Amino acid sequence: MMTIDLILFLILAVVAIATALGMLVSRNAVYSALFLVLNFATVAVFYLLLGAPFIALTQVTVYAGAIMVLFLFVIMLLGTDELPERKVLNWQKPMAIFLALVLMAEGVYLIFIQKSASGLINNAPGADFGSPQAIGDMLFNKYLLPFEVTSILLLVAMVGAIVLTGNMKGGQS
Amino acid sequence: MDSALFWEIFFKSLILILVLLTGFAYTTYYERRTLARIQSRVGPNRAGPFGLLQPIADAVKLIFKEELIPGQAFKAVFILAPILTVVPAILITATVPWGGTVMIGERAVKLGVADINVGVLYIMSVASIAVYGVVLAGWSSNNKYAMMGGLRSTAQMISYELALGLSFVAVILLANSMKMTEIVEAQRGLPFFLLQPVGMIVFFFATLAELNRGPFDMPEAEQEISAGYNVEYSGMKFALFMMAEYTKMISISAITATIFFGGYLGPGVDAYPWLGPIYMFVKIFLILFMMIWVRASWPRIRYDRLMALGWKIMLPLSLALVFTTAIGILLADLFGGMWLWLIPVFSLISGAVAVQAINLSLRRKAYAR
């Protein structure tokens, strides 16, 4: 059973990395968005592997189903399908390589040298961990305040977008 | 997983797919005959007895037609789009239970492919993926009319998805579960369309908009922008879009039957579990008739009014329904089961308010003119 999980994980990891790279490399904005959708779907399957079907399906509904469709909308409406020729930002590439190396070093240090991550992995959650009831219980009892604050934050962002784009009838231009 | 379970799931999926694919062909026949009867025509009656072979003749015609791919189209996405439309239409029925548990030989078999604990959410997520087929078909045709049509019907689908999801929430609250079989079993006393009548109506219209069917059939508005996202498609690819539409009609009818009309429940179903699929079939047949009837009798709604209806009427209404359902359940928990009857009362009141709001807004527009 463990080996099947491992094989599935490896295949999914390759797909996830390939789609992420495809999104970065692709010169057509719509193809980039599609690669990102595929990446989100792969992440959803990761959640399924981890025994969290609720989060997996929420990931598909919210990210792949709603947010990315809006991204596609904006790309299509603005007509920026094809990116112009690459403008080189000189400092960007060395900076990115440096930061990636730092992240990798940190990961290697934590997993192989300090072994603190293995303690986290061994703390396996119960079988009921990912069920809708358990998540609802957590969300509305333990994390009620962050949940409400997040919803207000989203509401404020939405109202802000409407105010910025709506035509002002108060006379100010 | 033992191999017997694997084969059981395999054959159940196979049978479900075969039933859906035959069913879609005969749904077109059913629709054409019913429309013809409503419009005092005869309808297809030449191929075979009563025209029963007509779907096969249509399929053969579409297979042998030439398929054009426009030179300027984005070819890979152009081919992908119809597939992305059909696959979710078939996948979405996976969590629908078709009956209770039956005995086949020694083995107790549940009628239904996958009864997962997030069944309703699964339906929502597959439905939200289905949007991609439409938007990509419109974009990849590289044609202004196709693109505008695709954007238009995608905007419509996203807008009505909100009302759809919220009317699911009312059902989840009533059943206290996201599992489809538990939703069905919760309706053993009385089906949810009696407890939440307006919720059922909101759900029905939201699904009509999701399906792009009349009176929300923007993609078929030939008078406006030729046809919509599928202008450039021909032959079998066009047939795939049609197939997706009719398969989705069956799937959505099955889901509506399950969450509002008690699914496979009916008189005598406990003694004879094989009656379950038959009850399902009858319910699906009646809901399909409702869809065809609506298409035959109502004119297409104008696009700006469609969006206004979705955002200003359906969304607040379904939010109010969720709110009042929760209040009703809370009161029933505190003071006893009789308070549950507050839910249909609240539901009907909010429905009446919504109808009055539509009425007022229409009257205001008439004055302005």
Coordinates of C-alpha atoms in Angstrom, one line a residue:
Chain A
M1 CA 0.0 0.0 0.0
M2 CA 2.8 2.3 0.9
T3 CA 4.6 1.8 -2.4
I4 CA 1.4 2.6 -4.4
D5 CA 1.2 5.8 -2.5
L6 CA 4.8 6.6 -3.2
I7 CA 4.4 5.9 -7.0
L8 CA 1.3 8.1 -7.1
F9 CA 3.1 10.8 -5.2
L10 CA 6.1 10.7 -7.6
I11 CA 3.9 10.9 -10.7
L12 CA 1.9 13.7 -9.3
A13 CA 5.0 15.6 -8.2
V14 CA 6.4 15.4 -11.7
V15 CA 3.1 16.6 -13.1
A16 CA 2.9 19.4 -10.6
I17 CA 6.4 20.7 -11.3
A18 CA 6.0 20.3 -15.0
T19 CA 2.8 22.3 -15.1
A20 CA 4.3 25.0 -12.9
L21 CA 7.2 25.3 -15.2
G22 CA 4.9 25.3 -18.2
M23 CA 3.0 28.2 -16.7
L24 CA 6.2 30.2 -16.3
V25 CA 7.7 29.3 -19.7
S26 CA 4.6 29.6 -21.9
R27 CA 4.6 32.9 -23.9
N28 CA 0.8 32.8 -24.3
A29 CA -1.1 34.1 -21.3
V30 CA -4.1 31.8 -21.9
Y31 CA -1.8 28.7 -22.0
S32 CA -0.2 29.9 -18.8
A33 CA -3.5 30.1 -17.1
L34 CA -4.4 26.6 -18.3
F35 CA -1.2 25.2 -16.9
L36 CA -2.0 26.9 -13.6
V37 CA -5.5 25.2 -13.6
L38 CA -3.8 21.8 -14.2
N39 CA -1.4 22.6 -11.3
F40 CA -4.3 23.4 -9.0
A41 CA -6.0 20.2 -10.0
T42 CA -2.8 18.2 -9.2
V43 CA -2.6 19.9 -5.8
A44 CA -6.2 18.8 -5.2
V45 CA -5.2 15.2 -5.9
F46 CA -2.4 15.6 -3.4
Y47 CA -5.0 16.6 -0.8
L48 CA -7.0 13.5 -1.7
L49 CA -3.8 11.4 -1.2
L50 CA -3.5 13.0 2.2
G51 CA -7.0 11.9 3.1
A52 CA -8.6 15.4 3.0
P53 CA -11.4 15.2 0.4
F54 CA -13.2 18.3 1.6
I55 CA -10.2 20.5 1.1
A56 CA -9.4 18.8 -2.2
L57 CA -12.8 19.5 -3.7
T58 CA -12.9 23.0 -2.3
Q59 CA -9.5 23.6 -4.0
V60 CA -11.1 22.5 -7.3
T61 CA -14.3 24.5 -6.9
V62 CA -12.7 27.7 -5.6
Y63 CA -9.3 27.9 -7.4
A64 CA -9.7 26.0 -10.6
G65 CA -13.5 26.6 -11.0
A66 CA -13.9 30.2 -10.0
I67 CA -10.7 32.2 -9.6
M68 CA -8.9 30.9 -12.7
V69 CA -12.0 31.4 -14.8
L70 CA -12.0 35.1 -13.8
F71 CA -8.3 35.2 -14.6
L72 CA -9.1 33.8 -18.1
F73 CA -11.8 36.4 -18.4
V74 CA -9.5 39.3 -17.7
I75 CA -6.8 37.9 -20.1
M76 CA -9.4 37.6 -22.9
L77 CA -11.1 40.9 -22.3
L78 CA -7.9 42.9 -22.1
G79 CA -6.6 41.0 -25.2
T80 CA -3.1 40.5 -23.7
D81 CA -2.9 36.9 -25.0
E82 CA 0.6 37.2 -26.5
L83 CA 3.2 38.7 -24.3
P84 CA 5.6 41.2 -25.8
E85 CA 9.2 40.4 -26.3
R86 CA 11.0 39.7 -23.0
K87 CA 12.1 42.7 -21.1
V88 CA 15.2 41.7 -19.2
L89 CA 15.3 42.6 -15.6
N90 CA 19.0 42.3 -14.8
W91 CA 18.8 41.8 -11.1
Q92 CA 15.9 39.3 -11.2
K93 CA 17.6 36.1 -12.3
P94 CA 20.5 36.1 -9.8
M95 CA 18.1 37.1 -7.1
A96 CA 15.8 34.3 -7.9
I97 CA 18.6 31.7 -8.0
F98 CA 19.9 33.0 -4.7
L99 CA 16.6 32.8 -3.0
A100 CA 15.8 29.4 -4.3
L101 CA 19.2 28.1 -3.0
V102 CA 18.5 29.6 0.4
L103 CA 15.1 27.8 0.5
M104 CA 16.6 24.5 -0.6
A105 CA 19.4 24.8 2.0
E106 CA 16.8 25.5 4.7
G107 CA 14.8 22.5 3.6
V108 CA 17.8 20.1 3.5
Y109 CA 18.9 21.4 6.9
L110 CA 15.5 20.8 8.5
I111 CA 14.8 17.4 7.1
F112 CA 18.2 15.7 7.0
I113 CA 20.3 17.4 9.6
Q114 CA 17.9 18.5 12.3
K115 CA 15.3 15.8 11.6
S116 CA 12.6 18.0 13.2
A117 CA 10.3 17.5 10.2
S118 CA 10.1 13.8 10.8
G119 CA 8.4 14.5 14.1
L120 CA 5.8 16.4 12.3
I121 CA 5.2 13.7 9.8
N122 CA 4.8 11.0 12.5
N123 CA 2.0 12.9 14.1
A124 CA -0.5 11.3 11.8
P125 CA -4.0 12.8 12.1
G126 CA -7.0 10.6 12.9
A127 CA -9.2 9.1 10.2
D128 CA -11.9 11.6 10.8
F129 CA -9.5 14.5 10.2
G130 CA -10.7 15.6 6.7
S131 CA -14.4 15.0 7.0
P132 CA -16.8 18.0 6.4
Q133 CA -18.1 17.7 10.0
A134 CA -14.6 17.9 11.5
I135 CA -13.7 20.9 9.3
G136 CA -16.9 22.7 10.1
D137 CA -16.4 22.1 13.8
M138 CA -12.9 23.5 13.6
L139 CA -13.9 26.5 11.4
F140 CA -16.9 27.6 13.4
N141 CA -15.6 26.8 17.0
K142 CA -11.9 26.9 17.3
Y143 CA -11.1 29.3 14.4
L144 CA -14.3 31.4 14.4
L145 CA -12.5 34.8 14.8
P146 CA -10.0 34.3 12.0
F147 CA -12.8 33.0 9.8
E148 CA -15.0 36.1 10.4
V149 CA -12.1 38.4 10.0
T150 CA -11.1 36.8 6.7
S151 CA -14.7 37.2 5.4
I152 CA -14.8 40.9 6.3
L153 CA -11.4 41.3 4.6
L154 CA -12.8 39.8 1.4
L155 CA -15.9 41.9 1.6
V156 CA -13.8 45.1 2.0
A157 CA -11.8 44.1 -1.0
M158 CA -14.9 43.5 -3.0
V159 CA -16.5 46.8 -2.0
G160 CA -13.2 48.5 -2.8
A161 CA -13.1 47.1 -6.3
I162 CA -16.7 48.2 -6.9
V163 CA -16.0 51.7 -5.7
L164 CA -12.9 52.0 -7.8
T165 CA -14.5 50.7 -11.0
G166 CA -18.1 52.0 -10.6
N167 CA -19.0 55.4 -12.2
M168 CA -19.1 58.1 -9.5
K169 CA -22.5 59.8 -9.5
G170 CA -21.5 62.2 -6.7
G171 CA -19.9 64.6 -9.2
Q172 CA -16.2 64.0 -8.5
S173 CA -14.3 62.6 -11.4
Chain B
M1 CA -8.7 -3.1 -2.3
D2 CA -9.8 -6.6 -3.3
S3 CA -10.3 -7.4 -6.9
A4 CA -14.1 -8.2 -6.5
L5 CA -14.6 -4.6 -5.3
F6 CA -12.6 -3.3 -8.2
W7 CA -14.7 -5.2 -10.8
E8 CA -17.9 -4.1 -9.0
I9 CA -17.0 -0.4 -9.3
F10 CA -15.8 -1.0 -12.8
F11 CA -19.0 -2.5 -14.0
K12 CA -21.2 0.0 -12.2
S13 CA -19.3 2.9 -13.8
L14 CA -19.5 1.1 -17.2
I15 CA -23.3 0.6 -16.9
L16 CA -23.8 4.2 -15.8
I17 CA -21.8 5.6 -18.7
L18 CA -23.7 3.4 -21.2
V19 CA -27.0 4.4 -19.8
L20 CA -26.1 8.1 -19.9
L21 CA -24.9 7.9 -23.5
T22 CA -28.0 6.0 -24.7
G23 CA -30.1 8.3 -22.6
F24 CA -28.7 11.4 -24.1
A25 CA -29.6 10.3 -27.6
Y26 CA -33.2 9.5 -26.6
T27 CA -33.4 12.8 -24.6
T28 CA -33.0 14.6 -27.9
Y29 CA -35.8 12.4 -29.4
Y30 CA -38.0 13.0 -26.3
E31 CA -37.4 16.8 -26.6
R32 CA -38.2 17.0 -30.3
R33 CA -41.3 14.9 -30.0
T34 CA -42.5 16.9 -26.9
L35 CA -41.8 20.3 -28.6
A36 CA -43.6 19.1 -31.7
R37 CA -46.6 18.1 -29.7
I38 CA -46.7 21.4 -27.8
Q39 CA -46.4 23.3 -31.1
S40 CA -49.0 21.2 -32.9
R41 CA -46.5 19.5 -35.2
V42 CA -45.7 15.9 -35.8
G43 CA -42.0 15.8 -35.1
P44 CA -39.6 13.1 -36.2
N45 CA -41.7 10.0 -37.1
R46 CA -40.0 8.5 -40.2
A47 CA -37.0 6.5 -39.0
G48 CA -38.3 3.3 -37.5
P49 CA -41.6 2.9 -35.5
F50 CA -42.7 6.4 -34.1
G51 CA -39.3 7.7 -35.3
L52 CA -37.5 5.8 -32.6
L53 CA -34.4 5.3 -34.8
Q54 CA -34.1 9.0 -35.4
P55 CA -31.2 9.5 -32.8
I56 CA -29.2 6.8 -34.6
A57 CA -29.7 8.4 -37.9
D58 CA -28.6 11.8 -36.5
A59 CA -25.5 10.2 -35.0
V60 CA -24.6 8.6 -38.3
K61 CA -25.2 11.9 -40.1
L62 CA -22.9 13.8 -37.8
I63 CA -20.1 11.2 -37.9
F64 CA -19.9 11.4 -41.6
K65 CA -20.0 15.2 -41.8
E66 CA -16.8 17.0 -42.7
E67 CA -15.0 18.5 -39.7
L68 CA -13.5 21.9 -40.2
I69 CA -10.8 23.4 -38.0
P70 CA -10.4 27.1 -38.8
G71 CA -6.9 28.0 -40.0
Q72 CA -6.4 30.7 -37.4
A73 CA -7.7 28.6 -34.6
F74 CA -5.6 27.5 -31.6
K75 CA -5.7 23.9 -32.7
A76 CA -4.9 22.0 -29.5
V77 CA -7.3 24.0 -27.4
F78 CA -9.9 23.9 -30.2
I79 CA -9.9 20.1 -30.0
L80 CA -9.6 20.0 -26.2
A81 CA -12.7 22.2 -25.6
P82 CA -15.5 19.8 -26.6
I83 CA -13.8 17.0 -24.6
L84 CA -13.6 19.3 -21.6
T85 CA -17.4 19.9 -22.0
V86 CA -18.4 16.3 -22.3
V87 CA -16.3 14.7 -19.5
P88 CA -17.7 16.7 -16.6
A89 CA -21.2 16.1 -17.9
I90 CA -20.7 12.3 -17.5
L91 CA -18.5 12.5 -14.3
I92 CA -21.1 14.6 -12.4
T93 CA -23.5 11.7 -11.8
A94 CA -20.9 9.5 -10.0
T95 CA -22.1 10.4 -6.6
V96 CA -25.8 10.1 -7.3
P97 CA -27.4 7.0 -5.6
W98 CA -29.7 5.1 -8.0
G99 CA -31.2 2.8 -5.4
G100 CA -30.6 1.1 -2.0
T101 CA -28.7 -2.1 -1.6
V102 CA -29.6 -5.1 -3.7
M103 CA -28.4 -8.7 -3.7
I104 CA -26.7 -9.9 -6.8
G105 CA -26.0 -13.6 -6.1
E106 CA -24.2 -13.6 -2.8
R107 CA -23.0 -10.1 -3.0
A108 CA -24.7 -7.0 -1.5
V109 CA -24.3 -4.3 -4.1
K110 CA -25.1 -0.6 -3.5
L111 CA -26.7 1.0 -6.5
G112 CA -24.6 4.0 -7.1
V113 CA -20.9 4.4 -8.1
A114 CA -19.3 6.4 -5.3
D115 CA -21.1 7.4 -2.1
I116 CA -18.5 9.8 -0.7
N117 CA -18.9 12.0 2.4
V118 CA -18.5 15.2 0.3
G119 CA -20.9 14.2 -2.5
V120 CA -22.6 17.5 -2.8
L121 CA -19.3 19.4 -2.9
Y122 CA -18.1 17.0 -5.6
I123 CA -21.1 17.9 -7.8
M124 CA -20.3 21.6 -7.3
S125 CA -16.7 21.2 -8.2
V126 CA -17.4 19.2 -11.3
A127 CA -20.0 21.7 -12.4
S128 CA -17.5 24.5 -11.9
I129 CA -15.0 22.7 -14.1
A130 CA -17.5 22.4 -16.9
V131 CA -17.2 26.2 -17.5
Y132 CA -13.8 25.7 -19.1
G133 CA -15.2 23.9 -22.1
V134 CA -17.4 26.9 -23.1
V135 CA -14.8 29.6 -22.4
L136 CA -12.0 27.8 -24.2
A137 CA -14.2 26.9 -27.2
G138 CA -15.0 30.5 -27.6
W139 CA -11.5 31.7 -27.3
S140 CA -9.7 29.0 -29.4
S141 CA -12.0 29.6 -32.4
N142 CA -10.3 33.0 -32.8
N143 CA -13.5 34.5 -34.0
K144 CA -15.1 37.6 -32.4
Y145 CA -18.6 36.2 -32.3
A146 CA -17.5 32.9 -30.8
M147 CA -15.4 34.7 -28.2
M148 CA -18.2 37.1 -27.2
G149 CA -20.6 34.2 -27.0
G150 CA -18.2 32.2 -24.9
L151 CA -17.6 35.0 -22.5
R152 CA -21.3 35.7 -22.3
S153 CA -22.4 32.2 -21.5
T154 CA -19.5 31.8 -19.1
A155 CA -20.4 34.9 -17.2
Q156 CA -23.9 33.6 -17.0
M157 CA -22.8 30.2 -15.7
I158 CA -20.5 31.7 -13.1
S159 CA -23.3 34.1 -11.9
Y160 CA -25.9 31.4 -11.5
E161 CA -23.4 29.0 -9.9
L162 CA -23.7 31.1 -6.7
A163 CA -27.5 30.6 -6.4
L164 CA -27.0 26.9 -7.3
G165 CA -24.4 26.5 -4.5
L166 CA -26.5 28.3 -1.9
S167 CA -29.6 26.2 -2.7
F168 CA -27.4 23.2 -2.1
V169 CA -26.5 24.7 1.3
A170 CA -30.1 24.8 2.3
V171 CA -30.5 21.1 1.5
I172 CA -27.3 20.2 3.4
L173 CA -28.6 22.0 6.4
L174 CA -31.9 20.1 6.2
A175 CA -30.2 16.7 5.7
N176 CA -27.4 17.5 8.1
S177 CA -25.0 15.7 5.7
M178 CA -23.2 16.1 2.4
K179 CA -23.5 12.5 1.6
M180 CA -26.0 11.8 -1.1
T181 CA -27.5 8.6 0.4
E182 CA -28.0 10.4 3.7
I183 CA -29.7 13.3 1.9
V184 CA -32.1 10.8 0.4
E185 CA -32.7 8.9 3.6
A186 CA -33.4 12.3 5.4
Q187 CA -36.3 12.7 3.0
R188 CA -38.0 9.5 4.1
G189 CA -40.5 11.5 6.2
L190 CA -41.2 14.2 3.7
P191 CA -39.3 15.3 0.6
F192 CA -37.4 18.6 0.7
F193 CA -39.4 20.2 -2.0
L194 CA -42.2 20.5 0.6
L195 CA -39.9 21.9 3.2
Q196 CA -38.1 24.3 0.9
P197 CA -40.4 24.9 -2.1
V198 CA -38.8 28.2 -3.2
G199 CA -35.3 26.6 -2.8
M200 CA -36.4 24.0 -5.3
I201 CA -37.5 26.7 -7.7
V202 CA -34.3 28.7 -7.3
F203 CA -32.3 25.5 -7.9
F204 CA -34.3 24.6 -11.0
F205 CA -33.8 28.0 -12.6
A206 CA -30.1 28.1 -11.6
T207 CA -29.6 24.7 -13.3
L208 CA -31.4 25.9 -16.4
A209 CA -28.9 28.7 -16.6
E210 CA -26.0 26.4 -15.9
L211 CA -27.2 24.2 -18.8
N212 CA -27.5 27.2 -21.1
R213 CA -31.1 26.1 -21.8
G214 CA -34.2 28.2 -22.5
P215 CA -35.2 30.8 -21.3
F216 CA -31.4 31.4 -20.6
D217 CA -30.2 29.8 -23.9
M218 CA -27.7 32.5 -24.9
P219 CA -25.5 30.2 -27.0
E220 CA -28.5 29.4 -29.2
A221 CA -29.4 33.1 -29.7
E222 CA -28.8 33.1 -33.5
Q223 CA -30.4 36.5 -33.8
E224 CA -27.9 38.1 -31.6
I225 CA -24.3 37.0 -32.2
S226 CA -24.7 34.2 -34.8
A227 CA -24.8 31.4 -32.2
G228 CA -22.2 31.8 -29.6
Y229 CA -19.2 29.8 -28.5
N230 CA -19.9 26.9 -30.9
V231 CA -20.1 28.8 -34.2
E232 CA -16.9 27.3 -35.6
Y233 CA -17.6 23.8 -34.6
S234 CA -18.9 21.2 -37.1
G235 CA -19.4 17.5 -37.4
M236 CA -18.6 15.3 -34.5
K237 CA -17.1 18.1 -32.4
F238 CA -20.4 20.0 -32.6
A239 CA -22.2 16.8 -31.7
L240 CA -20.0 16.5 -28.6
F241 CA -21.3 19.9 -27.4
M242 CA -24.9 18.8 -28.0
M243 CA -24.1 15.5 -26.2
A244 CA -22.7 17.4 -23.3
E245 CA -25.9 19.5 -23.1
Y246 CA -28.3 16.6 -23.1
T247 CA -26.1 14.4 -20.8
K248 CA -26.0 17.3 -18.4
M249 CA -29.8 17.6 -18.6
I250 CA -30.1 14.0 -17.5
S251 CA -27.5 14.4 -14.8
I252 CA -29.0 17.6 -13.4
S253 CA -32.5 16.0 -13.4
A254 CA -31.1 13.1 -11.5
I255 CA -29.5 15.5 -8.9
T256 CA -32.7 17.5 -8.6
A257 CA -34.6 14.3 -8.1
T258 CA -32.1 13.2 -5.4
I259 CA -31.9 16.3 -3.4
F260 CA -35.5 17.6 -3.6
F261 CA -37.8 14.8 -4.6
G262 CA -36.5 11.9 -2.4
G263 CA -34.3 10.2 -5.0
Y264 CA -35.0 6.5 -5.2
L265 CA -37.5 6.5 -2.4
G266 CA -41.1 5.6 -3.2
P267 CA -43.8 3.2 -2.0
G268 CA -42.6 -0.3 -1.6
V269 CA -39.0 0.4 -2.3
D270 CA -37.8 -1.2 1.0
A271 CA -39.3 -4.5 0.1
Y272 CA -38.2 -4.5 -3.5
P273 CA -34.9 -2.5 -3.8
W274 CA -35.0 -2.9 -7.6
L275 CA -37.9 -0.4 -7.6
G276 CA -35.4 2.3 -6.7
P277 CA -33.9 2.9 -10.2
I278 CA -37.4 2.8 -11.6
Y279 CA -38.6 5.6 -9.3
M280 CA -35.5 7.5 -10.2
F281 CA -36.2 7.0 -13.9
V282 CA -39.8 8.3 -13.5
K283 CA -38.7 11.3 -11.5
I284 CA -35.9 12.1 -14.1
F285 CA -38.4 11.8 -16.9
L286 CA -40.8 14.2 -15.3
I287 CA -38.1 16.8 -14.5
L288 CA -36.9 16.5 -18.1
F289 CA -40.4 17.2 -19.2
M290 CA -40.4 20.4 -17.0
M291 CA -37.2 21.6 -18.7
I292 CA -38.6 21.0 -22.2
W293 CA -41.9 22.6 -21.3
V294 CA -40.2 25.7 -20.0
R295 CA -38.2 25.9 -23.2
A296 CA -41.3 25.5 -25.4
S297 CA -43.4 28.2 -23.6
W298 CA -41.1 31.0 -22.5
P299 CA -39.2 33.6 -24.6
R300 CA -35.5 34.1 -24.1
I301 CA -34.7 36.7 -21.4
R302 CA -32.6 39.7 -22.5
Y303 CA -28.9 39.4 -21.5
D304 CA -28.7 42.4 -19.1
R305 CA -31.9 41.3 -17.4
L306 CA -30.5 37.8 -17.1
M307 CA -27.5 39.1 -15.2
A308 CA -29.6 41.4 -13.1
L309 CA -31.9 38.5 -12.2
G310 CA -28.9 36.3 -11.2
W311 CA -27.2 38.9 -9.1
K312 CA -30.0 41.0 -7.7
I313 CA -32.8 38.5 -7.2
M314 CA -31.5 34.9 -7.2
L315 CA -28.4 35.5 -5.0
P316 CA -30.2 37.5 -2.2
L317 CA -33.1 35.2 -2.4
S318 CA -31.0 32.1 -1.9
L319 CA -29.0 33.7 0.9
A320 CA -32.3 34.5 2.6
L321 CA -33.4 30.9 2.2
V322 CA -30.2 29.6 3.8
F323 CA -30.7 32.0 6.6
T324 CA -34.3 31.1 7.3
T325 CA -33.6 27.4 7.0
A326 CA -30.9 27.7 9.6
I327 CA -33.3 29.6 11.9
G328 CA -36.0 27.0 11.4
I329 CA -33.7 24.2 12.2
L330 CA -32.3 26.0 15.3
L331 CA -35.9 26.7 16.6
A332 CA -36.8 23.0 15.9
D333 CA -33.8 21.9 17.9
L334 CA -34.7 24.1 20.8
F335 CA -38.4 23.9 21.0
G336 CA -39.5 20.8 19.2
G337 CA -40.2 19.5 15.7
M338 CA -43.3 21.6 15.0
W339 CA -41.1 24.7 14.5
L340 CA -39.7 23.0 11.4
W341 CA -42.8 24.2 9.6
L342 CA -41.5 27.7 9.9
I343 CA -39.0 26.8 7.1
P344 CA -41.7 26.5 4.3
V345 CA -43.5 29.5 5.6
F346 CA -40.3 31.6 5.6
S347 CA -39.4 30.1 2.2
L348 CA -42.7 31.1 0.6
I349 CA -42.6 34.6 2.1
S350 CA -39.1 35.3 0.8
G351 CA -40.2 33.9 -2.6
A352 CA -43.2 36.3 -2.6
V353 CA -40.9 39.2 -1.8
A354 CA -38.6 38.2 -4.6
V355 CA -41.4 38.0 -7.1
Q356 CA -42.6 41.4 -6.0
A357 CA -39.1 42.8 -6.4
I358 CA -39.0 41.5 -10.0
N359 CA -42.4 43.0 -10.6
L360 CA -41.4 46.5 -9.3
S361 CA -38.2 46.6 -11.2
L362 CA -40.0 45.7 -14.5
R363 CA -42.6 48.4 -13.8
R364 CA -39.9 51.0 -13.2
K365 CA -38.3 50.2 -16.5
A366 CA -41.6 50.6 -18.2
Y367 CA -42.0 54.1 -16.8
A368 CA -38.6 55.1 -17.8
R369 CA -39.3 54.4 -21.5

